[in-house]
PDB file of C-alpha atoms in Angstrom:
ATOM      1  CA  MET A   1      99.535  47.303 -73.226  1.00 46.00           C
ATOM      2  CA  SER A   2      97.026  45.605 -75.050  1.00 46.00           C
ATOM      3  CA  LYS A   3      93.728  47.239 -75.971  1.00 48.00           C
ATOM      4  CA  LYS A   4      90.558  45.408 -74.946  1.00 49.00           C
ATOM      5  CA  ILE A   5      87.715  44.858 -77.796  1.00 48.00           C
ATOM      6  CA  HIS A   6      83.997  45.730 -76.587  1.00 52.00           C
ATOM      7  CA  THR A   7      81.944  43.765 -78.923  1.00 57.00           C
ATOM      8  CA  PRO A   8      77.913  44.669 -79.346  1.00 59.00           C
ATOM      9  CA  CYS A   9      77.111  41.426 -77.531  1.00 58.00           C
ATOM     10  CA  ALA A  10      79.116  42.319 -74.726  1.00 59.00           C
ATOM     11  CA  ILE A  11      77.816  45.798 -74.745  1.00 60.00           C
ATOM     12  CA  ALA A  12      74.431  44.735 -74.409  1.00 58.00           C
ATOM     13  CA  ALA A  13      74.929  41.864 -71.828  1.00 58.00           C
ATOM     14  CA  ALA A  14      76.555  44.566 -69.595  1.00 59.00           C
ATOM     15  CA  ALA A  15      73.244  47.025 -70.271  1.00 57.00           C
ATOM     16  CA  LEU A  16      71.120  44.234 -69.176  1.00 54.00           C
ATOM     17  CA  ALA A  17      73.419  43.326 -65.532  1.00 56.00           C
ATOM     18  CA  LEU A  18      73.538  47.265 -64.756  1.00 56.00           C
ATOM     19  CA  ALA A  19      69.237  47.206 -65.620  1.00 58.00           C
ATOM     20  CA  GLY A  20      68.725  44.330 -63.087  1.00 56.00           C
ATOM     21  CA  ILE A  21      71.294  45.922 -60.569  1.00 53.00           C
ATOM     22  CA  ALA A  22      68.846  48.758 -60.769  1.00 53.00           C
ATOM     23  CA  SER A  23      65.860  47.170 -60.716  1.00 55.00           C
ATOM     24  CA  ALA A  24      66.638  45.123 -57.306  1.00 54.00           C
ATOM     25  CA  PRO A  25      65.512  47.627 -54.955  1.00 57.00           C
ATOM     26  CA  GLU A  26      62.170  48.045 -56.424  1.00 59.00           C
ATOM     27  CA  ALA A  27      61.170  44.072 -56.728  1.00 56.00           C
ATOM     28  CA  LEU A  28      62.505  44.093 -53.120  1.00 57.00           C
ATOM     29  CA  ALA A  29      60.130  46.676 -52.322  1.00 57.00           C
ATOM     30  CA  ALA A  30      57.192  45.430 -53.944  1.00 59.00           C
ATOM     31  CA  SER A  31      57.634  41.769 -52.186  1.00 67.00           C
ATOM     32  CA  LYS A  32      57.989  43.518 -48.699  1.00 66.00           C
ATOM     33  CA  ALA A  33      54.588  45.712 -49.598  1.00 67.00           C
ATOM     34  CA  GLU A  34      53.177  42.323 -50.492  1.00 74.00           C
ATOM     35  CA  ARG A  35      53.887  40.378 -47.242  1.00 75.00           C
ATOM     36  CA  VAL A  36      52.841  43.717 -45.134  1.00 68.00           C
ATOM     37  CA  ALA A  37      49.421  43.514 -46.870  1.00 72.00           C
ATOM     38  CA  GLU A  38      49.321  40.001 -46.275  1.00 76.00           C
ATOM     39  CA  ALA A  39      50.046  40.118 -42.450  1.00 74.00           C
ATOM     40  CA  ALA A  40      47.106  43.020 -42.408  1.00 72.00           C
ATOM     41  CA  SER A  41      44.790  40.957 -43.737  1.00 76.00           C
ATOM     42  CA  ASN A  42      45.237  37.878 -41.384  1.00 79.00           C
ATOM     43  CA  LYS A  43      45.011  40.405 -38.313  1.00 79.00           C
ATOM     44  CA  ALA A  44      41.914  41.782 -39.894  1.00 77.00           C
ATOM     45  CA  ASP A  45      40.721  38.090 -39.763  1.00 80.00           C
ATOM     46  CA  ALA A  46      41.833  37.216 -36.644  1.00 81.00           C
ATOM     47  CA  LEU A  47      39.984  40.535 -35.163  1.00 80.00           C
ATOM     48  CA  GLU A  48      36.813  39.386 -36.965  1.00 81.00           C
ATOM     49  CA  ALA A  49      36.848  36.020 -35.230  1.00 83.00           C
ATOM     50  CA  GLN A  50      37.410  37.582 -31.773  1.00 81.00           C
ATOM     51  CA  LEU A  51      34.685  40.096 -32.683  1.00 80.00           C
ATOM     52  CA  GLN A  52      32.611  36.962 -33.294  1.00 83.00           C
ATOM     53  CA  ALA A  53      33.772  35.401 -30.244  1.00 82.00           C
ATOM     54  CA  VAL A  54      32.699  38.038 -28.236  1.00 78.00           C
ATOM     55  CA  GLN A  55      29.097  38.296 -29.993  1.00 79.00           C
ATOM     56  CA  SER A  56      28.493  34.655 -29.042  1.00 81.00           C
ATOM     57  CA  GLU A  57      29.763  34.973 -25.752  1.00 80.00           C
ATOM     58  CA  LEU A  58      27.186  38.234 -25.222  1.00 76.00           C
ATOM     59  CA  ALA A  59      24.435  36.153 -26.275  1.00 78.00           C
ATOM     60  CA  SER A  60      25.256  33.192 -23.975  1.00 77.00           C
ATOM     61  CA  LEU A  61      25.366  36.034 -21.082  1.00 74.00           C
ATOM     62  CA  ARG A  62      22.142  37.484 -22.189  1.00 73.00           C
ATOM     63  CA  ALA A  63      20.433  33.908 -22.274  1.00 72.00           C
ATOM     64  CA  ALA A  64      21.922  32.906 -18.767  1.00 68.00           C
ATOM     65  CA  VAL A  65      20.542  36.277 -17.563  1.00 64.00           C
ATOM     66  CA  ASN A  66      16.976  35.357 -18.623  1.00 64.00           C
ATOM     67  CA  GLN A  67      16.821  31.995 -17.717  1.00 61.00           C
ATOM     68  CA  PRO A  68      16.242  32.452 -14.240  1.00 57.00           C
ATOM     69  CA  HIS A  69      13.226  34.519 -15.434  1.00 58.00           C
ATOM     70  CA  ALA A  70      11.956  31.495 -17.415  1.00 55.00           C
ATOM     71  CA  ASP A  71      12.540  29.498 -14.876  1.00 64.00           C
ATOM     72  CA  SER A  72      10.506  31.333 -12.099  1.00 72.00           C
ATOM     73  CA  GLU A  73       7.778  31.425 -14.464  1.00 77.00           C
ATOM     74  CA  LYS A  74       7.851  27.583 -14.735  1.00 76.00           C
ATOM     75  CA  VAL A  75       7.813  27.380 -10.982  1.00 75.00           C
ATOM     76  CA  GLN A  76       5.122  29.840 -10.397  1.00 80.00           C
ATOM     77  CA  GLU A  77       2.881  27.345 -13.004  1.00 82.00           C
ATOM     78  CA  LEU A  78       3.816  24.178 -11.250  1.00 80.00           C
ATOM     79  CA  ASP A  79       2.946  25.821  -7.808  1.00 78.00           C
ATOM     80  CA  GLN A  80      -0.675  26.987  -9.452  1.00 82.00           C
ATOM     81  CA  TRP A  81      -1.318  23.557 -10.498  1.00 80.00           C
ATOM     82  CA  MET A  82       0.056  22.110  -7.065  1.00 79.00           C
ATOM     83  CA  GLN A  83      -2.418  24.258  -5.279  1.00 78.00           C
ATOM     84  CA  GLN A  84      -5.699  23.639  -7.558  1.00 79.00           C
ATOM     85  CA  THR A  85      -4.809  19.929  -7.592  1.00 74.00           C
ATOM     86  CA  LYS A  86      -4.544  19.921  -3.495  1.00 71.00           C
ATOM     87  CA  SER A  87      -8.280  22.193  -3.632  1.00 74.00           C
ATOM     88  CA  ALA A  88      -9.876  19.884  -5.748  1.00 70.00           C
ATOM     89  CA  PRO A  89     -12.080  17.164  -4.083  1.00 68.00           C
ATOM     90  CA  ILE A  90     -10.707  13.949  -4.337  1.00 66.00           C
ATOM     91  CA  LYS A  91     -12.536  11.472  -6.299  1.00 64.00           C
ATOM     92  CA  VAL A  92     -12.630   7.876  -5.395  1.00 63.00           C
ATOM     93  CA  GLU A  93     -13.693   5.240  -7.843  1.00 69.00           C
ATOM     94  CA  THR A  94     -16.635   3.439  -6.059  1.00 74.00           C
ATOM     95  CA  LYS A  95     -18.866   0.702  -7.587  1.00 82.00           C
ATOM     96  CA  ASP A  96     -22.547   2.719  -7.171  1.00 90.00           C
ATOM     97  CA  ASN A  97     -24.309  -0.133  -8.911  1.00 96.00           C
ATOM     98  CA  LEU A  98     -26.279  -2.365  -6.867  1.00 97.00           C
ATOM     99  CA  ALA A  99     -27.562  -5.523  -7.396  1.00 98.00           C
ATOM    100  CA  PHE A 100     -29.861  -7.215  -4.502  1.00 98.00           C
ATOM    101  CA  PHE A 101     -32.076  -9.626  -3.321  1.00 98.00           C
ATOM    102  CA  ARG A 102     -34.858  -9.218  -0.826  1.00 98.00           C
ATOM    103  CA  GLY A 103     -37.661 -10.586   1.333  1.00 97.00           C
ATOM    104  CA  GLY A 104     -39.837 -10.240   3.731  1.00 98.00           C
ATOM    105  CA  TYR A 105     -43.445  -9.940   5.355  1.00 97.00           C
ATOM    106  CA  ALA A 106     -46.716  -8.478   2.978  1.00 96.00           C
ATOM    107  CA  HIS A 107     -50.269  -7.290   4.236  1.00 94.00           C
ATOM    108  CA  ASN A 108     -53.022  -6.662   1.677  1.00 92.00           C
ATOM    109  CA  ASN A 109     -55.553  -4.423   2.473  1.00 90.00           C
ATOM    110  CA  ARG A 110     -58.569  -6.917   1.555  1.00 85.00           C
ATOM    111  CA  LYS A 111     -58.829 -10.310   1.378  1.00 82.00           C
ATOM    112  CA  ARG A 112     -58.824 -12.168  -1.614  1.00 77.00           C
ATOM    113  CA  GLY A 113     -61.768 -13.818  -3.044  1.00 67.00           C
ATOM    114  CA  GLY A 114     -62.290 -16.885  -5.464  1.00 61.00           C
ATOM    115  CA  THR A 115     -63.179 -16.454  -9.577  1.00 63.00           C
ATOM    116  CA  LEU A 116     -66.544 -18.146  -9.544  1.00 55.00           C
ATOM    117  CA  ASP A 117     -68.884 -16.975  -6.789  1.00 53.00           C
ATOM    118  CA  PRO A 118     -71.969 -15.266  -8.163  1.00 52.00           C
ATOM    119  CA  SER A 119     -72.830 -14.191  -4.544  1.00 50.00           C
ATOM    120  CA  GLY A 120     -69.792 -11.667  -4.731  1.00 51.00           C
ATOM    121  CA  ASP A 121     -70.264  -8.118  -3.205  1.00 49.00           C
ATOM    122  CA  GLY A 122     -68.196  -6.671  -6.075  1.00 46.00           C
ATOM    123  CA  LEU A 123     -65.674  -5.427  -3.645  1.00 47.00           C
ATOM    124  CA  ASN A 124     -63.106  -8.335  -3.736  1.00 45.00           C
ATOM    125  CA  ASN A 125     -64.779 -11.274  -4.963  1.00 50.00           C
ATOM    126  CA  ASN A 126     -65.801 -12.191  -1.528  1.00 54.00           C
ATOM    127  CA  GLY A 127     -69.120 -13.877  -2.379  1.00 54.00           C
ATOM    128  CA  ALA A 128     -71.442 -14.859   0.556  1.00 53.00           C
ATOM    129  CA  ILE A 129     -71.183 -18.479  -0.623  1.00 54.00           C
ATOM    130  CA  VAL A 130     -67.490 -18.948  -0.623  1.00 56.00           C
ATOM    131  CA  GLY A 131     -66.204 -16.120   0.839  1.00 62.00           C
ATOM    132  CA  PRO A 132     -62.637 -15.160   0.816  1.00 72.00           C
ATOM    133  CA  ILE A 133     -59.937 -17.782  -0.295  1.00 73.00           C
ATOM    134  CA  THR A 134     -56.782 -16.511   1.685  1.00 76.00           C
ATOM    135  CA  ASP A 135     -56.157 -14.224   4.444  1.00 77.00           C
ATOM    136  CA  GLN A 136     -54.559 -10.781   4.166  1.00 87.00           C
ATOM    137  CA  ASP A 137     -51.173 -11.611   4.829  1.00 92.00           C
ATOM    138  CA  ALA A 138     -48.184 -12.770   2.398  1.00 93.00           C
ATOM    139  CA  TRP A 139     -44.699 -13.674   2.239  1.00 95.00           C
ATOM    140  CA  TYR A 140     -42.440 -12.045  -0.930  1.00 97.00           C
ATOM    141  CA  PHE A 141     -39.378 -12.315  -2.301  1.00 97.00           C
ATOM    142  CA  GLY A 142     -37.702 -10.621  -5.257  1.00 97.00           C
ATOM    143  CA  ALA A 143     -34.142  -9.109  -6.883  1.00 98.00           C
ATOM    144  CA  GLY A 144     -33.650  -5.626  -8.012  1.00 98.00           C
ATOM    145  CA  PHE A 145     -31.004  -3.543  -9.422  1.00 98.00           C
ATOM    146  CA  ASP A 146     -30.003  -0.193  -8.255  1.00 98.00           C
ATOM    147  CA  PHE A 147     -28.361   2.150 -11.497  1.00 97.00           C
ATOM    148  CA  SER A 148     -26.370   4.953 -10.524  1.00 96.00           C
ATOM    149  CA  ILE A 149     -27.383   8.261 -12.355  1.00 95.00           C
ATOM    150  CA  ASN A 150     -25.832  11.129 -10.712  1.00 94.00           C
ATOM    151  CA  ASP A 151     -24.042  11.774  -7.159  1.00 93.00           C
ATOM    152  CA  ASP A 152     -25.420  15.297  -6.647  1.00 93.00           C
ATOM    153  CA  LEU A 153     -29.104  15.210  -7.636  1.00 94.00           C
ATOM    154  CA  PHE A 154     -28.480  17.364 -10.544  1.00 93.00           C
ATOM    155  CA  GLY A 155     -26.657  20.055  -8.723  1.00 91.00           C
ATOM    156  CA  LEU A 156     -28.986  20.409  -6.005  1.00 92.00           C
ATOM    157  CA  MET A 157     -27.848  18.128  -3.277  1.00 93.00           C
ATOM    158  CA  ASP A 158     -24.032  17.641  -2.516  1.00 93.00           C
ATOM    159  CA  ASN A 159     -23.639  13.692  -1.589  1.00 93.00           C
ATOM    160  CA  THR A 160     -26.831  12.750  -2.594  1.00 96.00           C
ATOM    161  CA  GLU A 161     -27.089   9.987  -5.380  1.00 96.00           C
ATOM    162  CA  LEU A 162     -30.118   9.675  -7.728  1.00 97.00           C
ATOM    163  CA  ALA A 163     -30.179   5.910  -8.887  1.00 97.00           C
ATOM    164  CA  ALA A 164     -32.760   4.103 -10.923  1.00 98.00           C
ATOM    165  CA  GLU A 165     -34.559   1.024  -9.544  1.00 98.00           C
ATOM    166  CA  LEU A 166     -35.612  -2.047 -11.498  1.00 98.00           C
ATOM    167  CA  LEU A 167     -37.401  -4.336  -8.923  1.00 98.00           C
ATOM    168  CA  ILE A 168     -39.549  -8.108  -9.651  1.00 97.00           C
ATOM    169  CA  ASP A 169     -41.408  -9.458  -6.631  1.00 97.00           C
ATOM    170  CA  TYR A 170     -42.950 -12.305  -6.119  1.00 97.00           C
ATOM    171  CA  ARG A 171     -45.822 -12.450  -3.270  1.00 94.00           C
ATOM    172  CA  GLU A 172     -47.887 -15.237  -2.338  1.00 92.00           C
ATOM    173  CA  LEU A 173     -50.993 -15.344   0.295  1.00 86.00           C
ATOM    174  CA  GLY A 174     -51.898 -17.806   2.618  1.00 73.00           C
ATOM    175  CA  THR A 175     -54.466 -19.889   3.952  1.00 63.00           C
ATOM    176  CA  ARG A 176     -55.903 -21.073   0.197  1.00 67.00           C
ATOM    177  CA  LYS A 177     -59.447 -22.633   0.052  1.00 63.00           C
ATOM    178  CA  ALA A 178     -61.139 -24.290  -3.222  1.00 64.00           C
ATOM    179  CA  ASN A 179     -61.186 -21.418  -5.814  1.00 64.00           C
ATOM    180  CA  GLY A 180     -64.805 -21.424  -6.640  1.00 59.00           C
ATOM    181  CA  LEU A 181     -68.305 -23.405  -5.586  1.00 56.00           C
ATOM    182  CA  SER A 182     -68.378 -26.973  -4.926  1.00 59.00           C
ATOM    183  CA  TYR A 183     -70.729 -29.193  -6.644  1.00 56.00           C
ATOM    184  CA  GLN A 184     -73.036 -29.025  -3.748  1.00 58.00           C
ATOM    185  CA  GLU A 185     -73.114 -25.492  -3.846  1.00 58.00           C
ATOM    186  CA  ALA A 186     -73.416 -24.907  -7.268  1.00 59.00           C
ATOM    187  CA  ALA A 187     -76.550 -26.979  -7.034  1.00 60.00           C
ATOM    188  CA  ALA A 188     -78.004 -25.127  -4.062  1.00 62.00           C
ATOM    189  CA  VAL A 189     -77.776 -21.951  -6.146  1.00 58.00           C
ATOM    190  CA  GLU A 190     -79.231 -23.794  -9.491  1.00 59.00           C
ATOM    191  CA  LEU A 191     -75.820 -23.091 -11.491  1.00 59.00           C
ATOM    192  CA  PRO A 192     -74.574 -26.150 -13.969  1.00 56.00           C
ATOM    193  CA  THR A 193     -71.080 -25.698 -13.297  1.00 58.00           C
ATOM    194  CA  ALA A 194     -68.608 -25.771 -10.120  1.00 58.00           C
ATOM    195  CA  ASN A 195     -65.157 -25.210  -9.287  1.00 60.00           C
ATOM    196  CA  THR A 196     -63.401 -27.396  -6.518  1.00 63.00           C
ATOM    197  CA  GLN A 197     -59.419 -26.588  -7.367  1.00 67.00           C
ATOM    198  CA  THR A 198     -57.759 -25.088  -4.765  1.00 71.00           C
ATOM    199  CA  ALA A 199     -55.839 -22.143  -6.360  1.00 72.00           C
ATOM    200  CA  THR A 200     -52.300 -20.635  -5.093  1.00 81.00           C
ATOM    201  CA  VAL A 201     -53.343 -17.125  -4.693  1.00 85.00           C
ATOM    202  CA  ASN A 202     -50.490 -14.901  -5.703  1.00 90.00           C
ATOM    203  CA  GLN A 203     -48.887 -11.823  -7.201  1.00 93.00           C
ATOM    204  CA  LEU A 204     -46.029 -10.913  -9.427  1.00 95.00           C
ATOM    205  CA  SER A 205     -44.907  -7.257  -9.342  1.00 97.00           C
ATOM    206  CA  LEU A 206     -42.769  -5.371 -11.867  1.00 97.00           C
ATOM    207  CA  SER A 207     -41.878  -1.783 -10.925  1.00 98.00           C
ATOM    208  CA  ALA A 208     -39.265   0.667 -12.232  1.00 98.00           C
ATOM    209  CA  SER A 209     -38.762   3.595  -9.105  1.00 98.00           C
ATOM    210  CA  PRO A 210     -36.339   6.562  -8.765  1.00 98.00           C
ATOM    211  CA  LYS A 211     -34.273   6.178  -5.925  1.00 98.00           C
ATOM    212  CA  ILE A 212     -32.579   9.354  -3.884  1.00 97.00           C
ATOM    213  CA  LYS A 213     -29.822   7.773  -1.736  1.00 97.00           C
ATOM    214  CA  PHE A 214     -28.143  10.223   0.992  1.00 97.00           C
ATOM    215  CA  MET A 215     -24.849  10.418   2.244  1.00 95.00           C
ATOM    216  CA  LYS A 216     -22.642   9.120  -0.648  1.00 93.00           C
ATOM    217  CA  GLY A 217     -19.374   7.888   0.918  1.00 91.00           C
ATOM    218  CA  SER A 218     -20.950   6.861   4.087  1.00 94.00           C
ATOM    219  CA  LYS A 219     -21.298   3.108   5.181  1.00 95.00           C
ATOM    220  CA  PHE A 220     -24.671   3.821   6.285  1.00 97.00           C
ATOM    221  CA  ARG A 221     -26.974   5.056   3.397  1.00 97.00           C
ATOM    222  CA  PRO A 222     -30.803   5.873   4.048  1.00 98.00           C
ATOM    223  CA  TRP A 223     -32.997   6.174   0.855  1.00 98.00           C
ATOM    224  CA  VAL A 224     -36.453   7.190  -0.425  1.00 98.00           C
ATOM    225  CA  ILE A 225     -38.312   6.028  -3.321  1.00 98.00           C
ATOM    226  CA  PRO A 226     -41.083   9.214  -3.664  1.00 97.00           C
ATOM    227  CA  VAL A 227     -43.228   7.553  -6.204  1.00 97.00           C
ATOM    228  CA  GLY A 228     -42.547   4.831  -8.652  1.00 97.00           C
ATOM    229  CA  PHE A 229     -44.401   2.839 -11.374  1.00 97.00           C
ATOM    230  CA  GLU A 230     -45.621  -0.581 -10.598  1.00 97.00           C
ATOM    231  CA  LEU A 231     -47.580  -3.219 -12.553  1.00 95.00           C
ATOM    232  CA  SER A 232     -48.863  -5.794 -10.694  1.00 94.00           C
ATOM    233  CA  ILE A 233     -50.428  -9.621 -12.370  1.00 93.00           C
ATOM    234  CA  ILE A 234     -52.776 -11.715 -10.148  1.00 89.00           C
ATOM    235  CA  SER A 235     -53.615 -15.315  -9.966  1.00 84.00           C
ATOM    236  CA  PRO A 236     -56.487 -16.556  -9.969  1.00 81.00           C
ATOM    237  CA  PRO A 237     -57.725 -13.826 -12.410  1.00 81.00           C
ATOM    238  CA  SER A 238     -60.865 -11.424 -11.636  1.00 74.00           C
ATOM    239  CA  ASP A 239     -64.303 -12.619 -12.390  1.00 68.00           C
ATOM    240  CA  ALA A 240     -63.928 -10.841 -15.784  1.00 69.00           C
ATOM    241  CA  ILE A 241     -60.433 -12.944 -16.610  1.00 74.00           C
ATOM    242  CA  THR A 242     -58.365  -9.607 -15.856  1.00 77.00           C
ATOM    243  CA  VAL A 243     -54.979 -10.106 -14.597  1.00 87.00           C
ATOM    244  CA  LEU A 244     -53.166  -6.689 -15.066  1.00 89.00           C
ATOM    245  CA  ASN A 245     -53.221  -3.925 -12.656  1.00 89.00           C
ATOM    246  CA  PRO A 246     -51.027  -0.741 -12.762  1.00 93.00           C
ATOM    247  CA  GLY A 247     -50.279   0.980 -10.076  1.00 94.00           C
ATOM    248  CA  MET A 248     -47.578   2.858  -8.186  1.00 96.00           C
ATOM    249  CA  GLN A 249     -45.207   2.537  -4.994  1.00 97.00           C
ATOM    250  CA  PHE A 250     -43.558   4.444  -2.394  1.00 97.00           C
ATOM    251  CA  GLY A 251     -40.873   3.236  -0.156  1.00 97.00           C
ATOM    252  CA  ALA A 252     -38.123   4.062   2.441  1.00 98.00           C
ATOM    253  CA  GLY A 253     -35.260   2.358   3.608  1.00 98.00           C
ATOM    254  CA  ALA A 254     -31.188   2.066   4.387  1.00 97.00           C
ATOM    255  CA  ASP A 255     -28.511   0.031   3.799  1.00 96.00           C
ATOM    256  CA  TYR A 256     -25.258  -0.488   5.315  1.00 97.00           C
ATOM    257  CA  ASN A 257     -22.116  -1.352   3.650  1.00 96.00           C
ATOM    258  CA  LEU A 258     -20.822  -4.462   5.377  1.00 95.00           C
ATOM    259  CA  TRP A 259     -17.709  -5.727   3.899  1.00 94.00           C
ATOM    260  CA  LYS A 260     -16.175  -4.717   0.667  1.00 92.00           C
ATOM    261  CA  ASP A 261     -18.930  -4.493  -1.831  1.00 94.00           C
ATOM    262  CA  ILE A 262     -21.517  -6.521   0.238  1.00 97.00           C
ATOM    263  CA  HIS A 263     -24.392  -4.308   1.562  1.00 98.00           C
ATOM    264  CA  ILE A 264     -27.387  -5.312   3.601  1.00 98.00           C
ATOM    265  CA  GLY A 265     -30.446  -3.244   4.191  1.00 98.00           C
ATOM    266  CA  ALA A 266     -34.181  -3.340   4.891  1.00 98.00           C
ATOM    267  CA  ASP A 267     -36.851  -1.127   3.299  1.00 98.00           C
ATOM    268  CA  ALA A 268     -40.668  -0.622   3.773  1.00 98.00           C
ATOM    269  CA  ARG A 269     -43.228   0.289   0.775  1.00 98.00           C
ATOM    270  CA  TYR A 270     -46.637   0.971  -0.088  1.00 98.00           C
ATOM    271  CA  HIS A 271     -48.118  -0.159  -3.119  1.00 97.00           C
ATOM    272  CA  GLN A 272     -51.080   1.835  -4.597  1.00 95.00           C
ATOM    273  CA  ALA A 273     -52.960   0.545  -7.386  1.00 91.00           C
ATOM    274  CA  LEU A 274     -54.917   3.138  -9.904  1.00 85.00           C
ATOM    275  CA  GLY A 275     -58.088   1.133  -9.573  1.00 78.00           C
ATOM    276  CA  LYS A 276     -59.214  -2.610  -8.442  1.00 75.00           C
ATOM    277  CA  VAL A 277     -58.629  -5.025 -10.762  1.00 72.00           C
ATOM    278  CA  ASP A 278     -62.187  -5.936 -11.669  1.00 69.00           C
ATOM    279  CA  GLY A 279     -63.110  -6.152  -8.084  1.00 70.00           C
ATOM    280  CA  VAL A 280     -59.576  -7.365  -6.769  1.00 79.00           C
ATOM    281  CA  ASP A 281     -58.028  -4.920  -4.908  1.00 83.00           C
ATOM    282  CA  THR A 282     -54.120  -5.156  -4.820  1.00 88.00           C
ATOM    283  CA  ASN A 283     -53.240  -2.404  -2.407  1.00 93.00           C
ATOM    284  CA  GLY A 284     -50.941  -3.234   0.411  1.00 95.00           C
ATOM    285  CA  VAL A 285     -47.516  -2.968   2.325  1.00 97.00           C
ATOM    286  CA  THR A 286     -44.410  -4.930   2.090  1.00 97.00           C
ATOM    287  CA  ALA A 287     -41.494  -4.886   4.516  1.00 98.00           C
ATOM    288  CA  GLY A 288     -38.200  -6.872   4.912  1.00 98.00           C
ATOM    289  CA  GLY A 289     -34.586  -6.825   4.510  1.00 98.00           C
ATOM    290  CA  TYR A 290     -32.370  -7.596   1.455  1.00 98.00           C
ATOM    291  CA  ILE A 291     -28.910  -8.407   0.811  1.00 98.00           C
ATOM    292  CA  GLY A 292     -26.995  -6.529  -2.115  1.00 97.00           C
ATOM    293  CA  PHE A 293     -23.592  -6.809  -4.435  1.00 97.00           C
ATOM    294  CA  GLY A 294     -21.805  -3.287  -5.604  1.00 96.00           C
ATOM    295  CA  PHE A 295     -20.819  -3.460  -9.114  1.00 94.00           C
TER     296      PHE A 295
END
């Protein structure tokens, strides 16, 4: 039987093999622990993700619960707005300004006398020699504008419109005679001059007045002018060659909305001068009709 001879190298290799066999269970145990820890970590991550999902769902539920309350507030606000809109007065866009053209009959309080009559009585130049050169009746035509200021008379009366009227009128008197003395009349009173020209006796009036118009929104609109400023220009002039006469006017009338923006109306006015124009009395009345166009 032969004997085996163990060299030192063989002995070392054998020792190493035995050491590896002995340490193998410990390595296996460490690898298993690592796998267990990794699995636990994955489970923790999964639980955290699930918790976040639950929290998100709870937030969504809270928002869904609060949403009907917000919607109800919006519905209430909308209902209040609708009620206010229904209760508010309906504003209709209207053309409240008016351009009108008028004409009619006029009557002066006194007749007009000639310019050159030395025997005048000082009241109306109605001298004893020539006498009046017109009668008291006249015709007139003119045009004007109504500019609307407000619809409630500064809050004093509903549906009562305050307007500013600007008006120009031309008035002409009839029965014209020579404006002064003839040559024979001048010679009779020992005057060196004479005037035998026939004068067109007329008067131009410019006025600005407040006008109060009632029943806004109705087709029929009565109105009044409490008092307005008027400036009259007379021709022929007075003996002192004065032609301007300031005064005032009062009036009342009504207009009717005939169709769309077309209006018709009638009025009467009294014209009162502040004084005579060096003996010429321009006081009198006018009455007539007009047609107007809204704008």
